[in-house]
Amino acid sequence: MNDLERKILTAIKQQPMATQQELAAALQLSRESVAGYISRLTQKGAILGKGYILPNANNIVVLGGANVDLTGTSTANFRMGDSNPGVVNQSAGGVGRNIAENLARLGNDVSMLSLVGHDHRGRFLIEHAREVGISTDDIIQHPDFATSSYLAMNNEQGELVGAIADMAIIDQLTPALLADKLPRLQAATTLVVEANLLPETLSWLAQQKLSAPIIADAVSAAKAPRLIPLLAKIDVLKVNRFEALAILKKPETDSSSVEQLIDELLAQGVGSVLLSLAEQGVMYGDAEHKYLQSVPACQIASDTGAGDALIAGYVHSLKLTEQIKPRLGFAIACAVATLESKDAVSTLLTETYVCQRFADFLTTTEFPLTELESHSNE
């Protein structure tokens, strides 16, 4: 951004309702010149579209899927091919949406860029997002496709016996549709993406001039290879072993060590890797460091959503400390808080709750608990 662009942006901040002619008079420029600079500032993401809407200083954009989860659990011995008495629950879900909710509950300014239908489930997701603190300005409602839905059936022991995923709408989140949202992506201070997006969408994203660090979730071994065109732009990649193997085009029987897999991902241009090892913890790796962080003891209620909380916790920790070990510790604490919840996103999750619930564990990772407590008391 050059000096004149900075002056125009400062003038807009001081008079956000000013017309281009009024800005031109104040800056002693022609209206045409001001219009041209405003157009360029919009392309750079310094202005968010019409009305001179300016982005917040710290804003996270999550680009990914949002769906409604419908779960039916039998209250009696489950009989296949028959109607079973039970309980049906509806909740908000989706990898990207779960990450966004975790970030919002941790106190971040987060916006969800996703696609829902013009239907009651789409309205449910938008309303739920607003309730938990996610900005919905960038959620697009598609006129022709139904909101993404996941229908699961569990037996009387809570074990999955069958499921149907209706998620065709996510394939409509194409480069053509996202082109109008490019200023929003360019204005983000952190961009979180996930592999439910189409390969061509991720390829398009790799071609854009974005200043924000990109955090990516591989989602599954089947979808992880979609991230390949984006690897050189990814600052933090969260994978498990099978997802790493899929990205590297290795068979599941490959005997490479965790360290070797991380090194190969780094060689593809990834800035750093969070490799989940389930109950064994998480291995972090970048060009200079490798750390294995174990998981604190906990009472597991459900493992759904723990990975989404892990990546959200790590993103949040970026503003809490510059040290890698404490960041990793905080991320794992967020994941464990979710393991202890029956919900995919723990309703207890806040920065304060995580620091209090896992104080002993975080101390072992040299997390700055004292500094945060002092800050919260100011």
Short mmCIF file of C-alpha atoms in Angstrom, two decimals:
data_model
loop_
_atom_site.label_atom_id
_atom_site.label_comp_id
_atom_site.label_asym_id
_atom_site.label_seq_id
_atom_site.Cartn_x
_atom_site.Cartn_y
_atom_site.Cartn_z
CA MET A 1 0.00 0.00 0.00
CA ASN A 2 1.48 3.34 -1.05
CA ASP A 3 1.28 6.67 0.83
CA LEU A 4 -1.71 8.00 -1.13
CA GLU A 5 -3.66 4.80 -0.57
CA ARG A 6 -2.96 5.12 3.16
CA LYS A 7 -4.21 8.72 3.12
CA ILE A 8 -7.42 7.70 1.35
CA LEU A 9 -7.97 4.84 3.79
CA THR A 10 -7.39 7.20 6.74
CA ALA A 11 -9.88 9.68 5.29
CA ILE A 12 -12.47 6.92 4.90
CA LYS A 13 -11.95 5.81 8.50
CA GLN A 14 -12.51 9.39 9.65
CA GLN A 15 -15.56 9.91 7.41
CA PRO A 16 -17.01 6.48 6.50
CA MET A 17 -20.18 8.04 5.06
CA ALA A 18 -18.36 10.52 2.82
CA THR A 19 -18.99 10.44 -0.93
CA GLN A 20 -16.14 10.04 -3.39
CA GLN A 21 -16.53 13.73 -4.31
CA GLU A 22 -16.24 14.75 -0.64
CA LEU A 23 -13.16 12.56 -0.19
CA ALA A 24 -11.65 14.03 -3.35
CA ALA A 25 -12.20 17.59 -2.09
CA ALA A 26 -10.66 16.80 1.29
CA LEU A 27 -7.60 15.23 -0.30
CA GLN A 28 -7.37 17.71 -3.19
CA LEU A 29 -7.68 14.96 -5.80
CA SER A 30 -10.04 14.35 -8.68
CA ARG A 31 -13.11 12.19 -8.02
CA GLU A 32 -11.95 9.81 -10.76
CA SER A 33 -8.59 9.39 -9.05
CA VAL A 34 -10.24 8.67 -5.69
CA ALA A 35 -12.57 6.15 -7.37
CA GLY A 36 -9.59 4.35 -8.87
CA TYR A 37 -7.77 4.15 -5.55
CA ILE A 38 -10.90 2.92 -3.77
CA SER A 39 -11.27 0.20 -6.41
CA ARG A 40 -7.68 -0.93 -5.83
CA LEU A 41 -8.11 -0.85 -2.03
CA THR A 42 -11.20 -3.04 -2.41
CA GLN A 43 -9.26 -5.52 -4.56
CA LYS A 44 -6.57 -5.67 -1.86
CA GLY A 45 -9.17 -6.36 0.84
CA ALA A 46 -8.54 -3.06 2.68
CA ILE A 47 -12.17 -2.12 1.98
CA LEU A 48 -14.95 -4.72 2.05
CA GLY A 49 -17.22 -3.79 -0.83
CA LYS A 50 -19.74 -0.98 -0.99
CA GLY A 51 -20.27 1.50 1.80
CA TYR A 52 -16.56 1.58 2.71
CA ILE A 53 -16.92 -1.26 5.21
CA LEU A 54 -13.50 -1.75 6.78
CA PRO A 55 -12.27 -5.10 8.14
CA ASN A 56 -11.56 -5.52 11.83
CA ALA A 57 -7.92 -5.50 12.91
CA ASN A 58 -7.98 -9.17 13.91
CA ASN A 59 -10.41 -11.25 11.88
CA ILE A 60 -10.42 -14.93 11.00
CA VAL A 61 -12.24 -16.24 7.94
CA VAL A 62 -13.19 -19.93 7.84
CA LEU A 63 -13.86 -21.20 4.32
CA GLY A 64 -15.59 -24.58 4.40
CA GLY A 65 -18.68 -26.65 4.94
CA ALA A 66 -21.64 -26.23 7.26
CA ASN A 67 -24.27 -28.88 7.71
CA VAL A 68 -27.14 -29.99 9.92
CA ASP A 69 -26.51 -33.22 11.82
CA LEU A 70 -29.56 -35.39 12.50
CA THR A 71 -28.88 -38.24 14.92
CA GLY A 72 -31.37 -40.92 15.85
CA THR A 73 -30.55 -43.23 18.76
CA SER A 74 -32.67 -46.28 19.54
CA THR A 75 -33.93 -46.69 23.11
CA ALA A 76 -34.54 -50.41 22.64
CA ASN A 77 -32.84 -53.31 20.89
CA PHE A 78 -32.19 -51.98 17.37
CA ARG A 79 -33.94 -53.96 14.61
CA MET A 80 -32.61 -53.55 11.07
CA GLY A 81 -35.26 -52.94 8.43
CA ASP A 82 -37.83 -51.89 11.02
CA SER A 83 -39.08 -48.76 12.79
CA ASN A 84 -37.30 -48.32 16.10
CA PRO A 85 -38.40 -46.20 19.08
CA GLY A 86 -35.77 -43.69 20.08
CA VAL A 87 -34.64 -40.08 20.30
CA VAL A 88 -33.79 -37.81 17.35
CA ASN A 89 -31.52 -34.79 17.84
CA GLN A 90 -30.64 -31.95 15.48
CA SER A 91 -27.38 -30.00 15.77
CA ALA A 92 -25.12 -27.74 13.75
CA GLY A 93 -22.12 -29.50 12.23
CA GLY A 94 -19.55 -29.56 9.46
CA VAL A 95 -15.76 -29.36 9.80
CA GLY A 96 -15.43 -25.71 8.82
CA ARG A 97 -18.46 -24.66 10.85
CA ASN A 98 -17.22 -26.57 13.93
CA ILE A 99 -13.83 -24.86 13.68
CA ALA A 100 -15.54 -21.47 13.37
CA GLU A 101 -17.72 -22.08 16.44
CA ASN A 102 -14.73 -23.18 18.51
CA LEU A 103 -12.87 -20.03 17.49
CA ALA A 104 -15.86 -17.85 18.36
CA ARG A 105 -16.26 -19.50 21.77
CA LEU A 106 -12.57 -18.83 22.43
CA GLY A 107 -13.25 -15.13 21.88
CA ASN A 108 -12.13 -14.56 18.30
CA ASP A 109 -13.64 -12.33 15.62
CA VAL A 110 -14.53 -15.04 13.11
CA SER A 111 -16.53 -15.06 9.89
CA MET A 112 -17.87 -18.17 8.16
CA LEU A 113 -17.70 -18.24 4.36
CA SER A 114 -19.93 -21.13 3.39
CA LEU A 115 -23.00 -22.18 1.44
CA VAL A 116 -26.45 -23.16 2.74
CA GLY A 117 -29.82 -23.59 1.07
CA HIS A 118 -32.89 -21.36 1.11
CA ASP A 119 -34.60 -23.76 3.51
CA HIS A 120 -35.39 -24.18 7.19
CA ARG A 121 -32.10 -26.01 7.85
CA GLY A 122 -30.13 -23.19 6.25
CA ARG A 123 -31.97 -20.69 8.43
CA PHE A 124 -31.24 -22.89 11.46
CA LEU A 125 -27.50 -22.84 10.72
CA ILE A 126 -27.43 -19.07 10.18
CA GLU A 127 -29.34 -18.39 13.40
CA HIS A 128 -27.16 -20.81 15.38
CA ALA A 129 -24.01 -19.16 14.02
CA ARG A 130 -25.24 -15.76 15.15
CA GLU A 131 -26.08 -17.11 18.60
CA VAL A 132 -22.55 -18.44 19.16
CA GLY A 133 -20.83 -15.33 17.80
CA ILE A 134 -19.92 -16.27 14.21
CA SER A 135 -20.37 -13.52 11.63
CA THR A 136 -22.85 -14.70 8.98
CA ASP A 137 -22.34 -11.85 6.49
CA ASP A 138 -20.40 -14.16 4.18
CA ILE A 139 -22.70 -17.18 4.29
CA ILE A 140 -24.30 -17.56 0.86
CA GLN A 141 -27.80 -18.99 0.47
CA HIS A 142 -28.16 -21.06 -2.71
CA PRO A 143 -31.61 -20.95 -4.34
CA ASP A 144 -31.50 -24.44 -5.86
CA PHE A 145 -29.63 -26.77 -3.48
CA ALA A 146 -30.67 -28.07 -0.07
CA THR A 147 -28.58 -27.33 3.00
CA SER A 148 -25.95 -29.97 3.63
CA SER A 149 -27.28 -32.65 6.02
CA TYR A 150 -25.89 -35.72 7.77
CA LEU A 151 -28.33 -38.38 9.01
CA ALA A 152 -26.97 -40.97 11.46
CA MET A 153 -28.68 -43.95 13.10
CA ASN A 154 -27.31 -45.38 16.34
CA ASN A 155 -28.29 -48.55 18.18
CA GLU A 156 -29.25 -48.64 21.86
CA GLN A 157 -25.55 -48.58 22.82
CA GLY A 158 -24.91 -45.42 20.82
CA GLU A 159 -23.01 -47.27 18.10
CA LEU A 160 -23.44 -46.15 14.50
CA VAL A 161 -25.43 -48.64 12.41
CA GLY A 162 -25.89 -46.50 9.31
CA ALA A 163 -25.70 -42.97 7.94
CA ILE A 164 -26.53 -40.88 4.89
CA ALA A 165 -24.62 -37.74 3.90
CA ASP A 166 -26.40 -35.23 1.63
CA MET A 167 -23.63 -32.70 1.01
CA ALA A 168 -23.92 -31.88 -2.69
CA ILE A 169 -24.26 -28.15 -1.99
CA ILE A 170 -20.60 -27.80 -0.98
CA ASP A 171 -19.65 -28.56 -4.59
CA GLN A 172 -21.39 -25.34 -5.57
CA LEU A 173 -18.82 -23.31 -3.63
CA THR A 174 -16.91 -22.74 -6.87
CA PRO A 175 -14.29 -20.16 -7.90
CA ALA A 176 -16.99 -18.30 -9.85
CA LEU A 177 -19.12 -17.99 -6.72
CA LEU A 178 -16.15 -17.04 -4.53
CA ALA A 179 -14.88 -14.35 -6.90
CA ASP A 180 -17.18 -11.76 -5.32
CA LYS A 181 -15.84 -12.76 -1.88
CA LEU A 182 -12.19 -12.29 -2.84
CA PRO A 183 -11.90 -8.92 -1.01
CA ARG A 184 -13.12 -10.65 2.15
CA LEU A 185 -10.48 -13.37 1.77
CA GLN A 186 -7.81 -10.75 1.11
CA ALA A 187 -8.85 -8.81 4.22
CA ALA A 188 -8.56 -11.79 6.56
CA THR A 189 -5.77 -11.81 9.11
CA THR A 190 -6.03 -15.63 9.26
CA LEU A 191 -7.68 -17.94 6.72
CA VAL A 192 -8.81 -21.44 7.70
CA VAL A 193 -9.73 -23.88 4.92
CA GLU A 194 -10.69 -27.54 4.84
CA ALA A 195 -10.60 -30.34 2.29
CA ASN A 196 -14.36 -30.64 1.82
CA LEU A 197 -13.91 -27.89 -0.78
CA LEU A 198 -13.68 -28.82 -4.45
CA PRO A 199 -10.15 -29.41 -5.85
CA GLU A 200 -10.70 -26.60 -8.39
CA THR A 201 -11.74 -24.25 -5.60
CA LEU A 202 -8.58 -25.02 -3.64
CA SER A 203 -6.51 -24.62 -6.82
CA TRP A 204 -8.14 -21.23 -7.43
CA LEU A 205 -7.36 -20.22 -3.87
CA ALA A 206 -3.70 -21.13 -4.40
CA GLN A 207 -3.54 -18.68 -7.30
CA GLN A 208 -4.84 -15.69 -5.34
CA LYS A 209 -2.67 -13.03 -3.71
CA LEU A 210 -3.54 -13.49 -0.07
CA SER A 211 -1.58 -11.96 2.80
CA ALA A 212 -3.13 -14.01 5.62
CA PRO A 213 -1.52 -17.22 6.87
CA ILE A 214 -3.49 -20.26 5.69
CA ILE A 215 -4.41 -23.00 8.17
CA ALA A 216 -5.72 -26.19 6.55
CA ASP A 217 -7.56 -29.26 7.84
CA ALA A 218 -7.19 -32.41 5.73
CA VAL A 219 -10.61 -33.78 6.92
CA SER A 220 -10.16 -37.40 5.75
CA ALA A 221 -7.83 -39.69 3.80
CA ALA A 222 -10.28 -39.63 0.88
CA LYS A 223 -10.40 -35.83 0.65
CA ALA A 224 -6.92 -34.86 1.88
CA PRO A 225 -5.32 -35.03 -1.63
CA ARG A 226 -7.53 -32.11 -2.66
CA LEU A 227 -5.10 -29.89 -0.74
CA ILE A 228 -2.12 -30.80 -2.94
CA PRO A 229 -2.36 -27.67 -5.19
CA LEU A 230 -2.47 -25.49 -2.06
CA LEU A 231 0.39 -27.11 -0.12
CA ALA A 232 3.01 -24.46 -0.91
CA LYS A 233 0.67 -21.76 0.47
CA ILE A 234 -0.27 -23.57 3.70
CA ASP A 235 1.30 -22.23 6.89
CA VAL A 236 -0.16 -24.90 9.21
CA LEU A 237 -1.49 -28.27 8.00
CA LYS A 238 -3.43 -30.54 10.34
CA VAL A 239 -3.45 -34.22 9.35
CA ASN A 240 -3.46 -37.71 10.80
CA ARG A 241 -1.20 -40.47 9.54
CA PHE A 242 -3.59 -41.76 6.86
CA GLU A 243 -4.30 -38.25 5.58
CA ALA A 244 -0.57 -37.53 5.36
CA LEU A 245 -0.02 -40.75 3.41
CA ALA A 246 -2.86 -39.86 1.03
CA ILE A 247 -1.43 -36.39 0.33
CA LEU A 248 2.00 -37.92 -0.30
CA LYS A 249 0.43 -40.61 -2.53
CA LYS A 250 1.72 -43.43 -0.37
CA PRO A 251 -0.15 -46.67 0.43
CA GLU A 252 -1.68 -47.09 3.88
CA THR A 253 0.81 -49.91 4.49
CA ASP A 254 3.75 -47.52 4.09
CA SER A 255 6.21 -47.82 6.99
CA SER A 256 7.48 -44.23 7.03
CA SER A 257 7.92 -42.80 10.50
CA VAL A 258 5.91 -39.82 11.69
CA GLU A 259 9.02 -37.66 11.43
CA GLN A 260 9.58 -38.77 7.84
CA LEU A 261 6.00 -37.97 6.87
CA ILE A 262 6.31 -34.50 8.35
CA ASP A 263 9.60 -33.90 6.54
CA GLU A 264 8.05 -34.93 3.21
CA LEU A 265 5.09 -32.60 3.74
CA LEU A 266 7.49 -29.77 4.58
CA ALA A 267 9.38 -30.55 1.38
CA GLN A 268 6.12 -29.94 -0.52
CA GLY A 269 6.12 -26.36 0.76
CA VAL A 270 3.99 -26.66 3.91
CA GLY A 271 5.15 -24.25 6.63
CA SER A 272 4.41 -26.50 9.62
CA VAL A 273 2.50 -29.71 10.37
CA LEU A 274 0.24 -30.83 13.20
CA LEU A 275 0.11 -34.61 12.89
CA SER A 276 -2.51 -36.14 15.15
CA LEU A 277 -1.61 -39.48 16.74
CA ALA A 278 -4.96 -40.03 18.49
CA GLU A 279 -4.48 -41.05 22.12
CA GLN A 280 -0.69 -40.74 21.74
CA GLY A 281 -0.96 -36.99 21.23
CA VAL A 282 0.21 -34.68 18.44
CA MET A 283 3.54 -34.38 16.65
CA TYR A 284 4.43 -30.85 15.55
CA GLY A 285 7.05 -30.24 12.89
CA ASP A 286 8.53 -27.35 10.95
CA ALA A 287 11.89 -26.67 9.30
CA GLU A 288 13.63 -26.26 12.68
CA HIS A 289 11.59 -28.10 15.31
CA LYS A 290 9.81 -31.33 16.07
CA TYR A 291 7.80 -31.81 19.24
CA LEU A 292 5.67 -34.71 20.44
CA GLN A 293 3.04 -33.57 22.91
CA SER A 294 1.08 -36.14 24.91
CA VAL A 295 -2.59 -35.86 25.92
CA PRO A 296 -3.67 -35.20 29.53
CA ALA A 297 -5.87 -37.74 31.29
CA CYS A 298 -9.58 -37.24 30.68
CA GLN A 299 -12.99 -38.92 30.71
CA ILE A 300 -14.01 -39.32 27.07
CA ALA A 301 -17.70 -38.69 26.35
CA SER A 302 -17.37 -38.53 22.54
CA ASP A 303 -14.50 -38.20 20.08
CA THR A 304 -16.56 -36.26 17.55
CA GLY A 305 -15.17 -32.80 16.85
CA ALA A 306 -11.91 -33.17 18.78
CA GLY A 307 -9.81 -32.54 15.67
CA ASP A 308 -11.81 -29.40 14.87
CA ALA A 309 -11.17 -28.11 18.40
CA LEU A 310 -7.46 -28.92 18.05
CA ILE A 311 -7.00 -26.76 14.99
CA ALA A 312 -9.16 -23.95 16.44
CA GLY A 313 -7.15 -24.06 19.67
CA TYR A 314 -3.90 -23.81 17.73
CA VAL A 315 -5.15 -20.85 15.69
CA HIS A 316 -6.26 -19.10 18.89
CA SER A 317 -2.91 -19.80 20.56
CA LEU A 318 -1.07 -17.91 17.82
CA LYS A 319 -2.10 -14.66 19.50
CA LEU A 320 -1.38 -15.90 23.03
CA THR A 321 2.26 -16.91 22.74
CA GLU A 322 5.12 -17.04 20.23
CA GLN A 323 6.42 -20.32 21.63
CA ILE A 324 5.51 -23.54 19.85
CA LYS A 325 5.26 -25.90 22.84
CA PRO A 326 2.70 -23.76 24.70
CA ARG A 327 0.71 -23.34 21.49
CA LEU A 328 0.61 -27.09 21.04
CA GLY A 329 -0.36 -27.61 24.66
CA PHE A 330 -3.26 -25.17 24.43
CA ALA A 331 -4.50 -26.78 21.19
CA ILE A 332 -4.48 -30.23 22.78
CA ALA A 333 -6.27 -28.89 25.86
CA CYS A 334 -9.05 -27.58 23.59
CA ALA A 335 -9.30 -30.97 21.89
CA VAL A 336 -9.52 -32.77 25.25
CA ALA A 337 -12.21 -30.35 26.44
CA THR A 338 -14.21 -31.51 23.42
CA LEU A 339 -13.48 -35.18 24.13
CA GLU A 340 -15.07 -34.63 27.54
CA SER A 341 -18.23 -33.22 25.93
CA LYS A 342 -21.05 -35.20 24.32
CA ASP A 343 -21.33 -32.42 21.73
CA ALA A 344 -19.09 -31.90 18.68
CA VAL A 345 -18.34 -28.42 20.05
CA SER A 346 -18.11 -28.08 23.81
CA THR A 347 -20.44 -25.42 25.17
CA LEU A 348 -17.95 -24.93 28.03
CA LEU A 349 -15.12 -23.96 25.71
CA THR A 350 -13.63 -20.56 26.52
CA GLU A 351 -10.03 -19.44 27.01
CA THR A 352 -10.66 -19.12 30.74
CA TYR A 353 -12.22 -22.57 31.03
CA VAL A 354 -9.35 -24.25 29.17
CA CYS A 355 -6.73 -22.48 31.29
CA GLN A 356 -8.48 -23.40 34.54
CA ARG A 357 -9.49 -26.96 33.65
CA PHE A 358 -6.05 -27.88 32.30
CA ALA A 359 -3.84 -25.59 34.41
CA ASP A 360 -1.51 -28.38 35.56
CA PHE A 361 -1.11 -29.76 32.04
CA LEU A 362 -0.54 -26.32 30.50
CA THR A 363 2.10 -25.56 33.12
CA THR A 364 4.13 -28.52 31.86
CA THR A 365 4.06 -26.99 28.35
CA GLU A 366 5.27 -23.61 29.70
CA PHE A 367 2.00 -21.96 28.74
CA PRO A 368 1.84 -18.33 30.05
CA LEU A 369 -1.01 -18.87 32.52
CA THR A 370 0.13 -16.12 34.89
CA GLU A 371 0.27 -13.52 32.13
CA LEU A 372 -3.22 -14.43 30.92
CA GLU A 373 -4.66 -14.31 34.44
CA SER A 374 -3.12 -10.88 34.98
CA HIS A 375 -4.52 -9.67 31.66
CA SER A 376 -8.02 -10.95 32.47
CA ASN A 377 -7.99 -9.08 35.81
CA GLU A 378 -7.11 -5.71 34.29
#
